[in-house]
Amino acid sequence: MEKRTVPLYGTKTSPLLRGTGSLPLTSSLRRLPCDPNLGPIVLNYDQCTSLNITNNGHSVVVEFDDTDDRSVIQGGPLGNPYRLKQFHFHWGGKGCHGSEHTVEGMSYASELHLVHWNAVKYKSFGQAAEAPDGLAVLGIFLDTGDDHRWLHMITDALYMVKFKASVTDFKGFNPKCLLPSSLHYWTYLGSLTTPPLHESVIWIVLKEPIIVSEKQLGKFRTLLFSGEEEDQRMRMENNFRPPQPLKGREVRSSN
Ligand SMILES: NS(=O)(=O)c1ccc(B(O)O)cc1
Ligand SMILES: [Zn+2]
């Protein structure tokens, strides 16, 4: 594990860029008072409704059967259960850049997003994605260190989806194996971090990162932005949107 010259959780990040998208969990968040009205989040993923893994030209995505409430997130800032639709990752080219949120100006090497939608209020994911309370995205930081015990289940499949628009079966995967030990979190109202950038996301960002190895992260960088038929092969890396100014939004902290 590399010798760290910065606090354990992360390193200095590049200056904030303009635009919309995810917000930095900046300022002195670690010292935010806990909001007593924020209960714990509850994840019910045990029905393992994963379907496939795909390269959508922006990231690698594991999609789930969201025709019922077998895989849901609830509690915390959410008024009702939200159905798991997909999860995907954002990562950098090297080092500790790659996350879409920062904490006190420090970024991580990667960030996992578990995307859920409000099927109680909306008829489809597409409709929910345009509503202010339509989506709940659980963000999990990936820091570098030892191998992650279960991430190989994802990285071993990446060779099958090297090219944009490739997809392969990926059934029975329970994303609970990618959670850190603590579910303490920050939460705020924000947007999708990629187009169409709808302001429709209740962000729930876990405070504790999971640890993955540089070797495991390197396998994500073997993916390509480009399709098999394209002459120029573009490595898939730096597919993260730098954090945006908070613009007065309230970030709340669980205990
Ligand atoms: N990166 S993100 O979680 O904000 C996200 C999730 C879903 C979509 B989408 O379905 O277009 C885009 C961005
Ligand atoms: Zn994302």
CSV table of C-alpha atoms in Angstrom, one decimal, residues 85-198:
chain,number,residue,atom,x,y,z
A,85,LYS,CA,-32.2,0.1,-11.2
A,86,GLN,CA,-28.4,-0.2,-11.8
A,87,PHE,CA,-25.0,0.5,-10.4
A,88,HIS,CA,-21.9,1.9,-12.2
A,89,PHE,CA,-18.6,3.4,-11.4
A,90,HIS,CA,-16.5,6.5,-12.1
A,91,TRP,CA,-12.7,6.5,-12.0
A,92,GLY,CA,-9.6,8.5,-12.9
A,93,GLY,CA,-6.5,7.8,-14.9
A,94,LYS,CA,-4.2,7.2,-12.0
A,95,GLY,CA,-3.7,8.2,-8.3
A,96,CYS,CA,-6.5,9.5,-6.1
A,97,HIS,CA,-8.6,11.4,-8.6
A,98,GLY,CA,-11.8,9.8,-10.0
A,99,SER,CA,-14.6,10.4,-7.4
A,100,GLU,CA,-17.4,12.8,-8.2
A,101,HIS,CA,-17.7,14.0,-4.6
A,102,THR,CA,-14.9,15.4,-2.5
A,103,VAL,CA,-14.7,15.6,1.3
A,104,GLU,CA,-13.0,18.7,2.6
A,105,GLY,CA,-11.3,19.2,-0.8
A,106,MET,CA,-10.1,15.6,-1.0
A,107,SER,CA,-11.1,13.2,-3.7
A,108,TYR,CA,-10.9,9.4,-4.0
A,109,ALA,CA,-9.7,7.1,-6.8
A,110,SER,CA,-13.2,6.0,-7.8
A,111,GLU,CA,-16.9,6.3,-6.8
A,112,LEU,CA,-19.6,3.6,-7.1
A,113,HIS,CA,-23.2,4.8,-7.7
A,114,LEU,CA,-26.2,2.6,-6.9
A,115,VAL,CA,-29.1,4.2,-8.7
A,116,HIS,CA,-32.6,3.7,-7.4
A,117,TRP,CA,-36.0,5.2,-8.5
A,118,ASN,CA,-39.2,6.1,-6.7
A,119,ALA,CA,-41.7,3.5,-8.1
A,120,VAL,CA,-44.3,4.5,-5.5
A,121,LYS,CA,-44.8,7.9,-7.1
A,122,TYR,CA,-43.7,7.4,-10.7
A,123,LYS,CA,-44.6,4.9,-13.4
A,124,SER,CA,-41.2,4.5,-14.9
A,125,PHE,CA,-37.5,5.2,-14.3
A,126,GLY,CA,-37.5,7.8,-17.1
A,127,GLN,CA,-40.4,9.7,-15.5
A,128,ALA,CA,-38.8,9.5,-12.1
A,129,ALA,CA,-35.5,10.7,-13.5
A,130,GLU,CA,-37.2,14.1,-14.3
A,131,ALA,CA,-38.8,14.6,-10.8
A,132,PRO,CA,-37.1,16.3,-7.8
A,133,ASP,CA,-37.8,13.2,-5.6
A,134,GLY,CA,-37.5,10.7,-8.4
A,135,LEU,CA,-34.1,9.1,-7.8
A,136,ALA,CA,-31.9,8.1,-4.8
A,137,VAL,CA,-28.3,7.5,-5.6
A,138,LEU,CA,-26.1,5.8,-3.0
A,139,GLY,CA,-22.5,6.9,-3.5
A,140,ILE,CA,-19.6,4.9,-2.2
A,141,PHE,CA,-16.0,6.0,-2.3
A,142,LEU,CA,-13.3,3.6,-3.5
A,143,ASP,CA,-9.9,4.2,-1.9
A,144,THR,CA,-6.8,2.2,-2.8
A,145,GLY,CA,-5.0,-0.4,-0.7
A,146,ASP,CA,-5.4,-4.2,-0.6
A,147,ASP,CA,-7.5,-6.2,-3.0
A,148,HIS,CA,-11.3,-6.0,-2.4
A,149,ARG,CA,-12.4,-9.5,-1.6
A,150,TRP,CA,-15.5,-9.4,-3.8
A,151,LEU,CA,-14.8,-6.8,-6.5
A,152,HIS,CA,-13.2,-9.5,-8.7
A,153,MET,CA,-16.7,-10.7,-9.4
A,154,ILE,CA,-17.1,-7.4,-11.4
A,155,THR,CA,-13.5,-7.1,-12.8
A,156,ASP,CA,-13.4,-10.7,-14.0
A,157,ALA,CA,-16.4,-9.9,-16.3
A,158,LEU,CA,-14.9,-6.7,-17.7
A,159,TYR,CA,-13.2,-8.5,-20.6
A,160,MET,CA,-16.6,-9.4,-21.9
A,161,VAL,CA,-17.7,-5.8,-22.2
A,162,LYS,CA,-14.5,-4.1,-23.4
A,163,PHE,CA,-16.2,-2.2,-26.2
A,164,LYS,CA,-19.0,0.4,-26.1
A,165,ALA,CA,-22.5,-1.2,-26.4
A,166,SER,CA,-21.3,-4.7,-25.4
A,167,VAL,CA,-23.4,-6.6,-22.8
A,168,THR,CA,-23.3,-10.0,-21.2
A,169,ASP,CA,-25.4,-11.9,-18.6
A,170,PHE,CA,-24.6,-11.1,-15.0
A,171,LYS,CA,-27.2,-12.8,-12.8
A,172,GLY,CA,-27.3,-13.4,-9.0
A,173,PHE,CA,-24.9,-10.6,-8.0
A,174,ASN,CA,-25.7,-9.0,-4.6
A,175,PRO,CA,-24.2,-5.5,-4.4
A,176,LYS,CA,-24.3,-5.7,-0.6
A,177,CYS,CA,-20.8,-7.3,-0.9
A,178,LEU,CA,-19.6,-3.8,-2.1
A,179,LEU,CA,-20.7,-1.9,1.0
A,180,PRO,CA,-18.3,-0.6,3.7
A,181,SER,CA,-18.9,-1.7,7.3
A,182,SER,CA,-20.5,1.6,8.3
A,183,LEU,CA,-23.7,3.1,6.6
A,184,HIS,CA,-23.2,6.6,8.1
A,185,TYR,CA,-23.8,9.1,5.4
A,186,TRP,CA,-24.1,12.6,4.1
A,187,THR,CA,-27.2,13.6,2.1
A,188,TYR,CA,-28.3,16.5,-0.1
A,189,LEU,CA,-30.6,17.2,-3.0
A,190,GLY,CA,-28.6,17.3,-6.3
A,191,SER,CA,-28.5,16.2,-9.9
A,192,LEU,CA,-27.4,13.5,-12.2
A,193,THR,CA,-23.7,13.9,-12.9
A,194,THR,CA,-24.0,13.1,-16.6
A,195,PRO,CA,-26.4,14.4,-19.3
A,196,PRO,CA,-29.3,15.0,-19.0
A,197,LEU,CA,-28.2,16.3,-15.6
A,198,HIS,CA,-31.7,16.3,-14.3
